[in-house]
Short mmCIF file of C-alpha atoms and ligand atoms in Angstrom, two decimals:
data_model
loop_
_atom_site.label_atom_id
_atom_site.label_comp_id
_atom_site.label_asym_id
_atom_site.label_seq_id
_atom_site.Cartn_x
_atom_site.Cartn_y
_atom_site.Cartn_z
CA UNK W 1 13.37 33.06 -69.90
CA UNK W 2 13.24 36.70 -70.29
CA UNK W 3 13.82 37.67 -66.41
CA UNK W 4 16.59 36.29 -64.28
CA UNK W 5 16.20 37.15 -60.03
CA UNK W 6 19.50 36.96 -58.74
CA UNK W 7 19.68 36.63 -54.74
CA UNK W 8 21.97 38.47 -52.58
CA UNK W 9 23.05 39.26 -49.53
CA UNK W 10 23.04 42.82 -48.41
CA UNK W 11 26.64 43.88 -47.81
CA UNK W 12 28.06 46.35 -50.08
CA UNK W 13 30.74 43.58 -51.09
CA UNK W 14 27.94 41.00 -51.98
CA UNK W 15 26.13 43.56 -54.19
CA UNK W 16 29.21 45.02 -55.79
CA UNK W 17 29.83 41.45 -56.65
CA UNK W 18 26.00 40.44 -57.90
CA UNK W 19 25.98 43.45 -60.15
CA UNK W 20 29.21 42.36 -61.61
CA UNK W 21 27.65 39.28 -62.41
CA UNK W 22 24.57 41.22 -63.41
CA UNK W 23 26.40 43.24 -65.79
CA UNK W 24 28.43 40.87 -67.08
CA UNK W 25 24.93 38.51 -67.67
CA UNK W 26 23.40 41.89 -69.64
CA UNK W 27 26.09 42.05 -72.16
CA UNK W 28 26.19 38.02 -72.64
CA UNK W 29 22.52 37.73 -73.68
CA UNK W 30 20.86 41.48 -74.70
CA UNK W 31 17.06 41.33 -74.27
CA UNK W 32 17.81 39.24 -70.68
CA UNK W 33 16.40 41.51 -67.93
CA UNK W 34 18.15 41.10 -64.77
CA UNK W 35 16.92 41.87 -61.56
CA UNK W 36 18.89 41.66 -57.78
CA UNK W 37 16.82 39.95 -55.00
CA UNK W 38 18.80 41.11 -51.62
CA UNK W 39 17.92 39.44 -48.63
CA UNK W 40 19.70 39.58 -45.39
CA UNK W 41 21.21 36.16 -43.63
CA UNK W 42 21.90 34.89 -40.43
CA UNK W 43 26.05 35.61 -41.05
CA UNK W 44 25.36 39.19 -41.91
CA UNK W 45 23.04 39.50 -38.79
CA UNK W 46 24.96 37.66 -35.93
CA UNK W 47 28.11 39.52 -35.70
CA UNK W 48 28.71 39.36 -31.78
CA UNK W 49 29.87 35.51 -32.16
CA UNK W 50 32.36 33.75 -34.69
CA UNK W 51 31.07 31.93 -37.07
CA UNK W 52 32.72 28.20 -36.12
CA UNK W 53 30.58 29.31 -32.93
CA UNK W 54 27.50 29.96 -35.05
CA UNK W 55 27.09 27.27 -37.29
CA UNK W 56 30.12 28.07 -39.73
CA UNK W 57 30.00 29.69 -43.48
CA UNK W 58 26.73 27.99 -44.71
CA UNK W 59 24.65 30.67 -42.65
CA UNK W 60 25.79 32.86 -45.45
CA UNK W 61 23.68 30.87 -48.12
CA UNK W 62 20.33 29.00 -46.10
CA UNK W 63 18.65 32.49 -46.84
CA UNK W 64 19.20 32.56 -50.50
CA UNK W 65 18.80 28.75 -50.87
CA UNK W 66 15.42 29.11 -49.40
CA UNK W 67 14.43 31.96 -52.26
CA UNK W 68 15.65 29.53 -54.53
CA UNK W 69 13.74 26.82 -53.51
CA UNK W 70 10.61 29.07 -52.97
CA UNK W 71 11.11 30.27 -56.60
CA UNK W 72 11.52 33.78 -55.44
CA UNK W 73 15.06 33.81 -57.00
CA UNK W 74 16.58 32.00 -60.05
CA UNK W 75 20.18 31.81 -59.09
CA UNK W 76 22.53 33.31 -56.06
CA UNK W 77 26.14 35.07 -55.90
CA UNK W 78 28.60 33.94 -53.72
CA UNK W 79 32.29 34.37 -52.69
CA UNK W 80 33.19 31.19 -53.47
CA UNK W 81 35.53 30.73 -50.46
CA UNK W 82 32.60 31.44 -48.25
CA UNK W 83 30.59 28.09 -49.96
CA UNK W 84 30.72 24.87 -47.66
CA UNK W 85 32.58 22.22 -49.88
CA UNK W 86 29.79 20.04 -49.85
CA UNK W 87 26.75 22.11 -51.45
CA UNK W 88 23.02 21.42 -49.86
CA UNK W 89 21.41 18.41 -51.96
CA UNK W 90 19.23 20.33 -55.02
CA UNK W 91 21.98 22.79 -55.49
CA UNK W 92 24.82 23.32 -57.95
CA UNK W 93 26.71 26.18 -59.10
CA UNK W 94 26.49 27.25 -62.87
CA UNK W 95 29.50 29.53 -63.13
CA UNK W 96 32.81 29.94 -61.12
CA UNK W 97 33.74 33.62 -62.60
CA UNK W 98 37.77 34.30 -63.21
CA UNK W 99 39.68 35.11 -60.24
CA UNK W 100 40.94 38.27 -59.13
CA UNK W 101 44.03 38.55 -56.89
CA UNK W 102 43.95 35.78 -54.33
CA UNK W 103 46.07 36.96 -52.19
CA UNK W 104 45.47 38.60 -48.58
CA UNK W 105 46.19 42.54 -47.52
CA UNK W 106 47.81 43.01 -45.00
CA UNK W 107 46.14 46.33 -43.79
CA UNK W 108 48.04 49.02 -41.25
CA UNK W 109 47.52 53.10 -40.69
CA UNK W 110 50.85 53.20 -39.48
CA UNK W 111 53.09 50.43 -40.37
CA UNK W 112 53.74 49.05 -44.32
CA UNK W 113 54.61 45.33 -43.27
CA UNK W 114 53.90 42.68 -40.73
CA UNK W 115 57.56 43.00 -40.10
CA UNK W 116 57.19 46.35 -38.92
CA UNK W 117 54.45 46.06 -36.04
CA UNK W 118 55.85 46.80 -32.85
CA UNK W 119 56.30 43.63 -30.42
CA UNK W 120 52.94 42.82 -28.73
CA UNK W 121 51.19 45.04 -31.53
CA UNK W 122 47.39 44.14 -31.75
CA UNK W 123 46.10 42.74 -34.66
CA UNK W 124 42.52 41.87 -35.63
CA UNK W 125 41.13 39.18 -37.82
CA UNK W 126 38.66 36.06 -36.77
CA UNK W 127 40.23 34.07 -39.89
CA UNK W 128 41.81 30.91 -37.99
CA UNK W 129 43.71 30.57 -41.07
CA UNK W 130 44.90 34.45 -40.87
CA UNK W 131 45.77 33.93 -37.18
CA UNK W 132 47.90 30.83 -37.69
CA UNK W 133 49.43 32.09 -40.26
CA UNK W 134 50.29 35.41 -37.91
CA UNK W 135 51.39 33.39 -35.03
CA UNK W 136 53.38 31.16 -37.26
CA UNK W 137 55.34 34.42 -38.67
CA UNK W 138 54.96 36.75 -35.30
CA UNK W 139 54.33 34.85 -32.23
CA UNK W 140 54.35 38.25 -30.25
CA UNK W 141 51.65 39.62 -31.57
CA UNK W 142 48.09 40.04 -30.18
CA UNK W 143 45.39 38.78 -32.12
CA UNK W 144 42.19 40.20 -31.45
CA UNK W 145 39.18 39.04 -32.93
CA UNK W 146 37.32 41.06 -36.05
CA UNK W 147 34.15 40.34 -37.60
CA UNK W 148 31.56 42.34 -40.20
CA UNK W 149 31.56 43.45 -43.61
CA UNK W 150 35.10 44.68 -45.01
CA UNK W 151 33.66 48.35 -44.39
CA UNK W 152 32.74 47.78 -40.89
CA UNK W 153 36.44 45.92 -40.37
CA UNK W 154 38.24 49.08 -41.95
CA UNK W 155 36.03 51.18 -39.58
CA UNK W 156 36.83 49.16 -36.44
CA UNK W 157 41.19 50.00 -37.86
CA UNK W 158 40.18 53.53 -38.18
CA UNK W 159 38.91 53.79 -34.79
CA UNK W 160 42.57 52.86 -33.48
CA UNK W 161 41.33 49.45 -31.97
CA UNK W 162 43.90 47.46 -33.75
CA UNK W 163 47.67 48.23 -34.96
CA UNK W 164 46.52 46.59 -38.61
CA UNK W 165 44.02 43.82 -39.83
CA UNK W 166 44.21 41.39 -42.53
CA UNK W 167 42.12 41.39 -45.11
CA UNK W 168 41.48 39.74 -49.27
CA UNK W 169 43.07 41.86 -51.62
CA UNK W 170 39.91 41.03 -53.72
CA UNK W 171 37.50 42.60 -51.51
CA UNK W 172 39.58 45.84 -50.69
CA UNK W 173 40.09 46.16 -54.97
CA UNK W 174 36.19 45.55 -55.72
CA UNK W 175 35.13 47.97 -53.44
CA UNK W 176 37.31 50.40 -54.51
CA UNK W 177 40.06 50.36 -51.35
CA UNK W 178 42.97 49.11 -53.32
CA UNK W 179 44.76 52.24 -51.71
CA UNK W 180 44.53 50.68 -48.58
CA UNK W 181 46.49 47.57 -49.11
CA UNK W 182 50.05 48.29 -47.84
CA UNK W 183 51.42 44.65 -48.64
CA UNK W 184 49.92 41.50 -50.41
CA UNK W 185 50.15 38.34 -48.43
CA UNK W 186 51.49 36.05 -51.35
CA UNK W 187 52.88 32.96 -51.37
CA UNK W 188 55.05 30.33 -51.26
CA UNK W 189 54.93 32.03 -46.96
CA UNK W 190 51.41 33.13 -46.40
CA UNK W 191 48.50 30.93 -48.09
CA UNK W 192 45.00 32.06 -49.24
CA UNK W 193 41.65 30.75 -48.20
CA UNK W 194 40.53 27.76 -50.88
CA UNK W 195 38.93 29.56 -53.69
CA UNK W 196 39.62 33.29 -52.49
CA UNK W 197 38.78 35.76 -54.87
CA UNK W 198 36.42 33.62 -57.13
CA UNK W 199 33.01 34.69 -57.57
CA UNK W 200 30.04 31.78 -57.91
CA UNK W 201 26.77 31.69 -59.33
CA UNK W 202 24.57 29.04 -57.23
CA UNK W 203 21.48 27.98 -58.42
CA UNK W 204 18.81 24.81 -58.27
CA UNK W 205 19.93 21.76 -59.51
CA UNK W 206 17.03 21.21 -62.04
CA UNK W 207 17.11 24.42 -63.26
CA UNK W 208 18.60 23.57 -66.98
CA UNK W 209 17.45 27.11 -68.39
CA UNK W 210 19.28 29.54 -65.74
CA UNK W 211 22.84 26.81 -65.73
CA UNK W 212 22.47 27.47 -69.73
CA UNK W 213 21.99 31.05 -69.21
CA UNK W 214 24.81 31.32 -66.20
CA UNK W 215 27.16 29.45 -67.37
CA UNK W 216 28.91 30.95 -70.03
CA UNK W 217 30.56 33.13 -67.40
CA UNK W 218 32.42 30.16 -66.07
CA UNK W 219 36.41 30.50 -66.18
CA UNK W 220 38.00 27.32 -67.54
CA UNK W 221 41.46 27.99 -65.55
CA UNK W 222 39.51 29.32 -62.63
CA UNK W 223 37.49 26.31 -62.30
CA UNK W 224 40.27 24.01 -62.64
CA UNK W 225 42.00 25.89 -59.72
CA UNK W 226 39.45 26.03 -57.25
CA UNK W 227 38.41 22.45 -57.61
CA UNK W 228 41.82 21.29 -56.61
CA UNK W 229 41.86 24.06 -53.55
CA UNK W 230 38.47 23.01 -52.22
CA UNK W 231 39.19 19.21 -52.65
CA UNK W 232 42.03 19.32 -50.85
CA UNK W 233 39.86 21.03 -48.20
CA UNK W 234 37.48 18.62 -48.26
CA UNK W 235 40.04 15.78 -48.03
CA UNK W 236 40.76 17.59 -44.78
CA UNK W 237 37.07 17.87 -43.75
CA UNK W 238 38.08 21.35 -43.53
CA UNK W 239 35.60 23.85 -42.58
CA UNK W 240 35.55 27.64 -41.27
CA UNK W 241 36.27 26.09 -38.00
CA UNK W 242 39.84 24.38 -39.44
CA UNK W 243 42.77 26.55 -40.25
CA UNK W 244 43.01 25.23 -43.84
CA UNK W 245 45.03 27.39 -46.81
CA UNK W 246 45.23 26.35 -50.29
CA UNK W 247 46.52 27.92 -53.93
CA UNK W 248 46.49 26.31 -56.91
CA UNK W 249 47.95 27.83 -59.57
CA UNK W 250 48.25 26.83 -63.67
CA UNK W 251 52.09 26.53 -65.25
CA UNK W 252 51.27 25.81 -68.83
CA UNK W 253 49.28 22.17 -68.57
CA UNK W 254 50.92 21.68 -65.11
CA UNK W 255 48.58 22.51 -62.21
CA UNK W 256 50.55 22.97 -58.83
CA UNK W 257 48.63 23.33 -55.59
CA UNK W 258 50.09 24.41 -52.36
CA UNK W 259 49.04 23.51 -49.07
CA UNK W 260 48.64 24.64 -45.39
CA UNK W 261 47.18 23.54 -42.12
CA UNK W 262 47.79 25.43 -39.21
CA UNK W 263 47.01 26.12 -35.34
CA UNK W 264 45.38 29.13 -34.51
CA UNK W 265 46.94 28.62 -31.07
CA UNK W 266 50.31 28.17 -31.16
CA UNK W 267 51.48 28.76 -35.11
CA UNK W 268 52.15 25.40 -35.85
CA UNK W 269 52.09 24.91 -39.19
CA UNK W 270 52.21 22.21 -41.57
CA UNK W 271 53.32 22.66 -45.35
CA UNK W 272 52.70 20.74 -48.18
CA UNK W 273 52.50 21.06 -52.73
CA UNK W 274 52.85 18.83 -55.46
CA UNK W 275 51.83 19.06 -59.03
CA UNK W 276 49.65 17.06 -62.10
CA UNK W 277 48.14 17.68 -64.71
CA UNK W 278 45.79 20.18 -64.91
CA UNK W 279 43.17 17.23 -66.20
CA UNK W 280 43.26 16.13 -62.41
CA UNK W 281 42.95 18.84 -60.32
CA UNK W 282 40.66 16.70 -57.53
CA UNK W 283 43.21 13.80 -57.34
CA UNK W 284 46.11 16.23 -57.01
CA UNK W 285 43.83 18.06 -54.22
CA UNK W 286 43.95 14.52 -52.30
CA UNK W 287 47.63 14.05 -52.83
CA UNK W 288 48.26 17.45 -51.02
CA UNK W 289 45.83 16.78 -48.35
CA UNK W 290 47.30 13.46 -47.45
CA UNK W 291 50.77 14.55 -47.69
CA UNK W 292 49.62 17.23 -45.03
CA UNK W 293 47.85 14.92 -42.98
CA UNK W 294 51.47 12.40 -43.08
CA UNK W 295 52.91 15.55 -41.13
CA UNK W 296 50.61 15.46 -39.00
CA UNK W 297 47.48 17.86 -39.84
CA UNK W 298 44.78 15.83 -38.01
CA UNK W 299 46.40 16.97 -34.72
CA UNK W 300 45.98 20.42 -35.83
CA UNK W 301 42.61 20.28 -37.42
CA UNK W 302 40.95 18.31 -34.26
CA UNK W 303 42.84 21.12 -31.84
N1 PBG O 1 34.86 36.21 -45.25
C1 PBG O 1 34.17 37.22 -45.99
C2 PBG O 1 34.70 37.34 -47.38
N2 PBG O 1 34.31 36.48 -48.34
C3 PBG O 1 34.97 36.79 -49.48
C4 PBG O 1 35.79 37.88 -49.22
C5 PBG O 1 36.68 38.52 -50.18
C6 PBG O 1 36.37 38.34 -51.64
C7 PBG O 1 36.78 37.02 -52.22
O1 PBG O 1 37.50 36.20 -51.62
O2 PBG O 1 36.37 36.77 -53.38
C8 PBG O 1 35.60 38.25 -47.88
C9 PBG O 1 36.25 39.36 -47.16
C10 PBG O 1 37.62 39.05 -46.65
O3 PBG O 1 37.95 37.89 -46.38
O4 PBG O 1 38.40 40.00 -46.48
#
């Protein structure tokens, strides 16, 4: 193979992240000529409703899948947070990139920490997770809903709608905002999205040549990470529409994995981790998941 067509979507995060990958593909094998596809999806276009409402974060990929399958594309890049747990059958990803910060911004004109909003203050994110997490931590605020590309949502604060928003640090940093993040959201108290800030490369099951080609940008620790994060999400049958937060992180050999499921509603929250090796990162995902759900996550998740 002497070309490689990776698909897109539009948004200036998606193509700061595909010619990453691009980039990074270039200097792995010289001679490969690589070539962006972008294409816009039904996520990018629907912005009036959220996307539990819509039909949830696979919207994001149907449109590249389909230039896959048509041949018009070899391989797609995706957030990896923003791919359903179970991929579409004929799919697999080649590459899960190394992470960059996990964590989530919190983002304010006028105030440094969550701590220092003003009671009732009005904050904007459609994350359930983000606004369980908030209500858990302020129940006074307002939480007003905020969709779009991370441009658009930095916009929307700039226009005054909202006293801050919450955003991934990884986003902000890649498209040059890093400026704008007044505190990271870290753990053990405020939990990431499964996967946040890992990059994928998606492409057709079959396809031997572009996995070969791909996949020597995969991130052993990275991998290990996510795998435990997302099967503890899909232990949970967690979705976009769930309030589901998960970090693994690596301590030496020792993988340990923290866990949160949460109600959008009220704050409720429940908390779980344990630890494994890091040759197990699936099983440990299931221990977390059912420790969550022996506090009493179902509740949560079914509303
Ligand atoms: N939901 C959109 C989305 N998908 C991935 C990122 C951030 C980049 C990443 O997690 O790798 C974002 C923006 C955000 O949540 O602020």
């Amino acid at each position: 193979m002497t070309i490689l067509r990776i698909a897109t979507r539009k948004s200036p995060l998606a193509v700061w992240q595909t010619e990453h990958v691009a980039s990074r593909l270039r200097a792995a094998h010289p001679g490969l000529q690589v070539e962006l596809v972008p294409l816009s999806t039904r996520g990018d276009e629907i912005l009036d409703r959220s996307l539990a409402a819509i039909g949830g974060k696979g919207l994001f990929l149907k449109e590249l899948e389909i230039a896959m399958q048509r041949g018009d594309a070899d391989c797609a890049v995706h957030s990896l947070k923003d791919v359903p747990m179970q991929l579409e059958p004929g799919f697999a990803l080649a590459a899960i990139l190394a992470r960059a910060d996990y964590a989530d911004a919190f983002v304010s004109n006028h105030f440094l920490h969550l701590d220092e909003l003003p009671q009732g203050a009005c904050v904007g994110t459609s994350s359930l997770r983000r606004q369980a997490q908030l209500r858990a931590l302020r129940p006074d605020l307002q939480l007003r809903d905020l969709r779009g590309n991370v441009n658009t949502r930095l916009a929307k604060l700039d226009a005054g709608d909202y006293a801050a928003i919450v955003l991934a640090c990884a986003g902000l940093t890649r498209l040059g905002f890093d400026a704008r993040i007044r505190t990271r959201l870290d753990a053990p108290h405020w939990l990431p999205a499964p996967a946040q800030g890992a990059i994928t490369i998606e492409c057709r099951h079959d396809d031997a040549a572009t996995q070969a080609l791909c996949g020597v940008l995969d991130d052993a620790a990275t991998n290990t990470c996510v795998r435990a994060e997302r099967a503890m999400n899909l232990a949970l049958h967690g979705s976009c529409h769930v309030p589901v937060a998960a970090l693994a992180t690596l301590q030496g050999e020792r993988l340990l994995l923290q866990g949160l499921v949460g109600s959008a509603r009220d704050g409720q929250c429940v908390r779980a981790q344990a630890e494994a090796a890091m040759t197990t990162p699936e099983a440990l995902g299931i221990t977390v998941a059912d420790a969550l759900l022996a506090q009493g996550a179902r509740a949560l998740i079914d509303g």
